Amino acid sequence: MRDILPDLRSRCADGVPFALATVVAVHGSAPRDPGAVLAVDEAGTVVGSVSGGCVEGDLYEVAREVLAGAGPRVVSYGISDDEAFGVGLTCGGTIEVLVRAYATGAERSELAAVLDLIAADRPVAEATVLSGAGETGASLVIRPSDAGPTTGTLGDEGLDAAVTDDARGLLAQGHTAIQWYGAQGQRRMQEVAVFVRTYAPPPRMLVFGAIDHAAATARIGSFLGYRVTVCDARPAFATRERFPTADAVVCAWPHDYLESTKADARTVICVLTHDPKFDVPLLLAALRTPAAYIGVMGSRRTHDDRLARLRRAGADEAALARLASPVGLDLGARTPEETAVSIAAEIIQHRWGGTGRPLGELTGAIHHHGGPAAAR
């Protein structure tokens, strides 16, 4: 959703009717995760993608039909061997796509409220009935319990209450999923399928050490959708001019800043200082966080010396095993930009559980869908 957020907000503001197609489920190998969207407006303009081009042509026609008044629909796309060049996914998987129209002012106003929250990096979830006893397309907008009431309805108070409770749990974890309920919200029943799409604020990337490698890492972190902060204790280096793509540049001792800011289970930490007076207290603080990734730059000699210092400072082996050090995958990187690609590749590998090996050497599914679907 975030990749076409400005386009959708513009259409809502200008009163332009459009249909929105959203991937709600993926089975097997597929190019996009649940939550990927494509919009088609009344002029036939298309923004976004749900499959990288495999099914967009057919989905365009479905969207036009829905926009003309056919009603919300869930459509599936997949292939068999004799269909490989027809409408379907050439990668061999199956996707299910919800297509619904935002044709009236009220419908666009409701969506605009959600889009405004996403743009402001405020957590929000949208639950939509896909099939079963409920009305397909009925939706409920859920905020955290301390951030305001729900709006909309799925058609039953009990169902609304159960979905609200579950959606808040998914929102706290940054997960998107299909949930099943009874018609009145009973759990462990499969009468109503509800797609819960969560929009959590972007995850954080904390880059320590204002060097050339940090500038390149900050750029690729922004490209990947992280909210990037660069921190260094040296005022001559920690400047906005040196890091124009970073969301924040902080001049402070690294460990002091890390202890004063929030690092959660989606945060990635890149320590590029390779100076013991910075590294050791910083890494001790980093290991006390639930950060998803802690990468540390340095030679193998520096790595061994750093581990010895951390052990003397009280870090145990289980904690030290969390460090990605020396940082990055073995790509043969030389320049700061190539090193940033190496670091980014390792972060992606950690997130999705990839092997880091060439795909040509492997068999099986190319796309990993085992991890949480990040709300981007």
Coordinates of C-alpha atoms in Angstrom, one line a residue:
M1 CA 0.0 0.0 0.0
R2 CA 2.8 2.5 0.9
D3 CA 4.2 2.3 -2.6
I4 CA 1.1 3.8 -4.1
L5 CA -0.1 5.8 -1.1
P6 CA 0.3 9.3 -2.8
D7 CA -1.7 8.1 -5.8
L8 CA -4.6 6.7 -3.7
R9 CA -4.7 9.8 -1.4
S10 CA -4.9 12.0 -4.5
R11 CA -7.8 10.0 -6.0
C12 CA -9.7 10.2 -2.7
A13 CA -9.1 13.9 -2.4
D14 CA -10.1 14.6 -6.0
G15 CA -13.2 12.4 -5.8
V16 CA -12.0 10.0 -8.5
P17 CA -13.8 6.6 -8.3
F18 CA -11.5 3.6 -8.4
A19 CA -11.3 -0.1 -7.7
L20 CA -8.6 -1.6 -5.4
A21 CA -7.3 -5.1 -5.9
T22 CA -5.5 -6.5 -2.8
V23 CA -3.6 -9.8 -2.5
V24 CA -5.2 -11.6 0.5
A25 CA -3.6 -15.0 0.3
V26 CA -0.5 -16.7 -1.3
H27 CA -0.1 -20.4 -1.8
G28 CA 3.3 -21.7 -3.0
S29 CA 5.7 -19.5 -4.9
A30 CA 4.4 -16.0 -5.8
P31 CA 6.1 -12.7 -6.5
R32 CA 4.1 -10.5 -4.1
D33 CA 3.0 -11.0 -0.5
P34 CA -0.5 -10.5 1.0
G35 CA -1.2 -6.8 1.1
A36 CA 0.2 -6.0 -2.3
V37 CA -2.3 -3.7 -4.2
L38 CA -3.3 -2.5 -7.6
A39 CA -5.7 0.3 -8.3
V40 CA -7.7 1.0 -11.5
D41 CA -9.6 4.3 -11.8
E42 CA -12.6 5.2 -13.9
A43 CA -10.3 6.6 -16.7
G44 CA -8.6 3.2 -16.8
T45 CA -5.3 4.4 -15.2
V46 CA -3.5 1.7 -13.3
V47 CA -1.1 2.1 -10.4
G48 CA 0.5 -0.7 -8.3
S49 CA 1.0 -4.4 -9.0
V50 CA -0.1 -7.7 -7.4
S51 CA 2.0 -10.1 -9.4
G52 CA 4.8 -8.3 -11.3
G53 CA 2.8 -8.6 -14.6
C54 CA 1.5 -12.2 -14.6
V55 CA -2.2 -11.5 -14.0
E56 CA -2.6 -7.8 -14.2
G57 CA -4.3 -7.8 -17.6
D58 CA -7.1 -10.1 -16.4
L59 CA -7.3 -8.3 -13.1
Y60 CA -7.7 -5.0 -14.9
E61 CA -10.9 -6.3 -16.5
V62 CA -12.2 -7.6 -13.2
A63 CA -11.5 -4.2 -11.6
R64 CA -13.4 -2.4 -14.3
E65 CA -16.4 -4.7 -13.8
V66 CA -16.4 -4.2 -10.1
L67 CA -16.1 -0.4 -10.6
A68 CA -19.0 -0.6 -12.9
G69 CA -21.2 -2.0 -10.2
A70 CA -20.6 -5.8 -10.2
G71 CA -19.9 -5.8 -6.4
P72 CA -16.8 -7.0 -4.5
R73 CA -15.2 -10.2 -5.6
V74 CA -12.4 -12.6 -4.5
V75 CA -10.6 -14.0 -7.6
S76 CA -7.9 -16.7 -7.6
Y77 CA -5.0 -17.1 -10.1
G78 CA -2.8 -20.1 -10.5
I79 CA -1.4 -22.4 -13.2
S80 CA -1.1 -26.0 -14.3
D81 CA 1.5 -27.2 -16.8
D82 CA -0.8 -26.7 -19.8
E83 CA -1.7 -23.2 -18.7
A84 CA 1.8 -21.9 -18.3
F85 CA 1.4 -19.2 -20.9
G86 CA -2.2 -18.3 -20.2
V87 CA -3.6 -16.2 -17.4
G88 CA -1.8 -17.2 -14.2
L89 CA 1.4 -17.1 -12.3
T90 CA 4.4 -18.4 -14.3
C91 CA 6.2 -19.0 -11.0
G92 CA 3.7 -21.9 -10.2
G93 CA 1.9 -20.5 -7.1
T94 CA -1.6 -19.3 -6.5
I95 CA -2.8 -15.9 -5.2
E96 CA -6.2 -14.8 -4.1
V97 CA -7.1 -11.2 -4.7
L98 CA -10.0 -9.1 -3.2
V99 CA -11.3 -6.5 -5.7
R100 CA -13.6 -3.8 -4.3
A101 CA -14.8 -0.4 -5.5
Y102 CA -14.4 3.0 -3.9
A103 CA -17.1 4.6 -6.1
T104 CA -19.0 6.8 -3.6
G105 CA -17.8 9.7 -1.6
A106 CA -18.5 7.8 1.6
E107 CA -16.4 4.9 0.6
R108 CA -13.5 7.1 -0.5
S109 CA -13.8 9.1 2.7
E110 CA -13.5 6.0 4.8
L111 CA -10.5 4.8 2.9
A112 CA -8.9 8.3 3.1
A113 CA -9.1 8.2 6.9
V114 CA -7.0 5.0 6.8
L115 CA -4.6 6.4 4.2
D116 CA -4.1 9.5 6.4
L117 CA -3.1 7.3 9.4
I118 CA -0.7 5.3 7.2
A119 CA 0.9 8.5 5.9
A120 CA 1.3 9.8 9.4
D121 CA 3.0 6.5 10.5
R122 CA 0.1 5.8 12.9
P123 CA -0.6 2.1 13.4
V124 CA -3.9 0.9 12.0
A125 CA -5.5 -2.3 10.8
E126 CA -8.3 -2.9 8.3
A127 CA -10.4 -6.1 8.5
T128 CA -12.5 -7.1 5.4
V129 CA -14.9 -10.0 5.0
L130 CA -13.8 -12.2 2.1
S131 CA -16.4 -15.0 2.1
G132 CA -18.9 -17.0 4.2
A133 CA -21.8 -15.8 6.2
G134 CA -20.7 -12.2 6.2
E135 CA -21.1 -9.6 3.4
T136 CA -18.0 -9.7 1.1
G137 CA -16.2 -6.4 1.2
A138 CA -17.7 -5.3 4.6
S139 CA -14.9 -3.7 6.5
L140 CA -13.8 -2.6 10.0
V141 CA -11.0 -0.1 10.8
I142 CA -9.1 -0.9 14.0
R143 CA -6.7 1.3 15.9
P144 CA -4.7 0.4 19.0
S145 CA -6.8 0.4 22.2
D146 CA -5.3 3.7 23.3
A147 CA -5.6 5.4 19.9
G148 CA -9.3 5.7 19.2
P149 CA -12.4 3.6 18.5
T150 CA -13.1 1.2 15.6
T151 CA -15.1 2.4 12.7
G152 CA -17.3 0.5 10.3
T153 CA -18.8 -3.0 10.9
L154 CA -18.5 -6.5 9.6
G155 CA -22.2 -7.0 10.1
D156 CA -22.4 -8.4 13.7
E157 CA -21.3 -6.9 17.0
G158 CA -19.8 -10.2 18.2
L159 CA -17.8 -10.6 15.0
D160 CA -16.6 -7.0 15.3
A161 CA -15.5 -7.5 18.9
A162 CA -13.6 -10.7 18.1
V163 CA -11.9 -9.3 15.0
T164 CA -11.0 -6.1 16.8
D165 CA -9.3 -8.1 19.6
D166 CA -7.3 -10.3 17.1
A167 CA -6.5 -7.4 14.8
R168 CA -4.9 -5.5 17.6
G169 CA -2.7 -8.5 18.4
L170 CA -1.7 -8.8 14.8
L171 CA -1.0 -5.0 14.6
A172 CA 1.3 -5.2 17.6
Q173 CA 3.4 -7.8 15.7
G174 CA 3.2 -6.2 12.3
H175 CA 1.5 -9.3 10.8
T176 CA -1.2 -9.6 8.1
A177 CA -3.4 -12.7 7.9
I178 CA -6.7 -14.3 7.1
Q179 CA -8.7 -15.2 10.2
W180 CA -11.8 -17.5 10.5
Y181 CA -14.8 -17.0 12.8
G182 CA -18.3 -18.0 13.4
A183 CA -21.0 -15.7 12.2
Q184 CA -21.2 -14.0 15.6
G185 CA -17.4 -14.0 16.2
Q186 CA -17.1 -17.5 17.6
R187 CA -13.5 -18.7 17.4
R188 CA -12.5 -22.1 16.1
M189 CA -15.3 -21.9 13.6
Q190 CA -14.9 -21.3 9.8
E191 CA -18.1 -19.6 8.8
V192 CA -16.6 -16.2 7.9
A193 CA -13.2 -15.5 6.4
V194 CA -11.8 -12.1 7.4
F195 CA -8.6 -10.5 5.9
V196 CA -6.8 -8.4 8.5
R197 CA -4.3 -6.0 6.9
T198 CA -2.1 -4.3 9.3
Y199 CA -0.2 -1.0 8.8
A200 CA 2.5 -0.6 11.4
P201 CA 5.0 2.3 11.3
P202 CA 8.1 1.5 9.2
P203 CA 10.8 -0.5 11.0
R204 CA 13.9 1.3 12.2
M205 CA 17.4 1.1 11.0
L206 CA 20.0 2.5 13.4
V207 CA 23.4 3.1 11.8
F208 CA 26.3 3.9 14.1
G209 CA 29.4 5.5 12.8
A210 CA 29.2 8.5 10.4
I211 CA 31.6 7.1 7.7
D212 CA 31.2 6.6 3.9
H213 CA 29.9 3.1 4.5
A214 CA 27.2 4.6 6.7
A215 CA 26.1 7.0 4.0
A216 CA 25.7 4.1 1.6
T217 CA 24.0 1.9 4.2
A218 CA 21.6 4.7 5.1
R219 CA 20.6 5.1 1.4
I220 CA 19.9 1.5 0.9
G221 CA 18.0 1.3 4.2
S222 CA 15.7 4.1 3.1
F223 CA 15.2 2.3 -0.2
L224 CA 14.2 -0.9 1.6
G225 CA 11.6 1.1 3.6
Y226 CA 13.4 1.5 6.9
R227 CA 13.2 4.7 9.0
V228 CA 16.9 5.4 9.2
T229 CA 18.8 7.1 12.0
V230 CA 22.6 7.8 11.8
C231 CA 24.4 8.4 15.0
D232 CA 28.0 9.4 15.8
A233 CA 29.7 11.2 18.7
R234 CA 31.7 13.5 16.4
P235 CA 29.9 16.7 15.4
A236 CA 32.0 17.3 12.3
F237 CA 30.8 13.9 10.9
A238 CA 27.2 13.6 12.2
T239 CA 25.7 16.3 9.9
R240 CA 22.6 16.4 7.7
E241 CA 24.7 17.4 4.7
R242 CA 26.6 14.1 4.9
F243 CA 23.4 12.0 5.3
P244 CA 20.7 13.6 3.2
T245 CA 18.6 10.4 2.9
A246 CA 18.5 9.6 6.6
D247 CA 15.4 10.4 8.5
A248 CA 17.5 11.6 11.5
V249 CA 21.1 12.4 12.2
V250 CA 22.1 12.3 15.9
C251 CA 25.3 13.6 17.4
A252 CA 25.7 11.6 20.7
W253 CA 27.7 8.8 22.1
P254 CA 26.3 5.7 20.4
H255 CA 25.5 3.7 23.5
D256 CA 23.8 6.7 25.2
Y257 CA 21.6 7.2 22.2
L258 CA 20.7 3.6 21.9
E259 CA 19.7 3.4 25.6
S260 CA 17.5 6.4 25.2
T261 CA 15.6 5.4 22.0
K262 CA 13.2 2.6 21.1
A263 CA 14.5 -0.5 19.5
D264 CA 11.9 -3.3 19.0
A265 CA 11.9 -6.7 17.4
R266 CA 11.7 -5.2 13.9
T267 CA 14.7 -2.9 14.4
V268 CA 18.0 -3.5 12.6
I269 CA 21.2 -2.1 14.1
C270 CA 24.4 -1.6 12.0
V271 CA 27.5 -0.8 13.9
L272 CA 30.1 0.6 11.5
T273 CA 32.4 2.4 14.0
H274 CA 34.9 -0.4 14.5
D275 CA 36.5 1.5 17.4
P276 CA 36.5 -0.3 20.8
K277 CA 35.7 2.8 22.8
F278 CA 32.4 3.1 20.8
D279 CA 31.8 -0.6 20.0
V280 CA 31.9 -2.3 23.3
P281 CA 29.5 -0.2 25.3
L282 CA 27.3 0.1 22.2
L283 CA 27.1 -3.6 21.6
L284 CA 26.4 -4.4 25.2
A285 CA 23.5 -2.0 25.0
A286 CA 22.4 -3.5 21.6
L287 CA 22.4 -7.0 23.0
R288 CA 20.0 -5.9 25.7
T289 CA 17.4 -5.0 23.0
P290 CA 15.1 -7.4 21.1
A291 CA 16.5 -6.0 17.7
A292 CA 16.0 -8.4 14.8
Y293 CA 19.6 -7.9 13.5
I294 CA 22.8 -6.5 14.9
G295 CA 25.6 -6.2 12.3
V296 CA 29.1 -5.2 13.2
M297 CA 31.8 -4.0 10.7
G298 CA 35.5 -4.9 11.1
S299 CA 38.2 -7.3 10.0
R300 CA 38.4 -10.8 11.4
R301 CA 41.2 -9.6 13.7
T302 CA 39.0 -6.8 14.9
H303 CA 36.1 -9.3 15.3
D304 CA 38.2 -11.6 17.5
D305 CA 39.4 -8.7 19.6
R306 CA 35.9 -7.3 20.0
L307 CA 34.5 -10.7 21.1
A308 CA 37.3 -10.9 23.8
R309 CA 36.4 -7.4 25.1
L310 CA 32.7 -8.2 25.2
R311 CA 33.3 -11.4 27.1
R312 CA 35.4 -9.6 29.6
A313 CA 32.6 -7.1 29.9
G314 CA 30.2 -9.9 30.8
A315 CA 28.5 -10.8 27.5
D316 CA 27.7 -14.6 27.3
E317 CA 28.0 -16.8 24.3
A318 CA 24.2 -16.9 23.6
A319 CA 24.3 -13.1 23.4
L320 CA 27.4 -13.0 21.2
A321 CA 25.8 -15.5 18.8
R322 CA 23.3 -12.7 17.9
L323 CA 26.0 -10.6 16.3
A324 CA 26.4 -10.7 12.5
S325 CA 30.1 -10.1 12.5
P326 CA 31.9 -9.4 10.3
V327 CA 28.9 -7.7 8.8
G328 CA 27.3 -8.7 5.5
L329 CA 27.2 -11.6 3.0
D330 CA 30.3 -12.6 1.0
L331 CA 29.7 -10.8 -2.2
G332 CA 33.3 -9.7 -2.8
A333 CA 32.3 -6.1 -2.0
R334 CA 34.9 -3.4 -2.2
T335 CA 33.3 0.0 -2.3
P336 CA 31.0 1.5 0.4
E337 CA 28.0 1.0 -2.0
E338 CA 28.8 -2.6 -2.6
T339 CA 29.4 -3.1 1.1
A340 CA 25.9 -1.6 1.8
V341 CA 24.4 -4.1 -0.7
S342 CA 26.2 -6.9 1.2
I343 CA 24.8 -5.6 4.5
A344 CA 21.3 -5.2 3.1
A345 CA 21.4 -8.7 1.6
E346 CA 22.2 -10.2 5.0
I347 CA 19.4 -8.2 6.7
I348 CA 16.9 -9.6 4.1
Q349 CA 18.3 -13.1 4.6
H350 CA 17.8 -12.8 8.4
R351 CA 14.3 -11.5 7.9
W352 CA 13.0 -14.2 5.6
G353 CA 15.3 -17.1 6.4
G354 CA 17.0 -17.3 3.0
T355 CA 20.2 -19.4 2.5
G356 CA 22.3 -16.6 1.0
R357 CA 23.3 -19.1 -1.8
P358 CA 22.8 -18.5 -5.5
L359 CA 19.3 -19.5 -6.5
G360 CA 20.7 -21.4 -9.5
E361 CA 22.3 -23.9 -7.0
L362 CA 19.0 -24.5 -5.2
T363 CA 15.7 -26.3 -5.8
G364 CA 12.2 -25.6 -4.5
A365 CA 10.3 -22.3 -3.9
I366 CA 12.1 -19.1 -4.7
H367 CA 9.9 -16.8 -2.7
H368 CA 9.9 -17.2 1.1
H369 CA 6.5 -16.6 2.7
G370 CA 7.2 -18.0 6.1
G371 CA 7.9 -14.7 7.9
P372 CA 5.5 -11.9 8.8
A373 CA 4.1 -9.8 6.0
A374 CA 5.6 -6.4 6.7
A375 CA 3.3 -3.4 6.3
R376 CA 5.1 -1.3 3.8

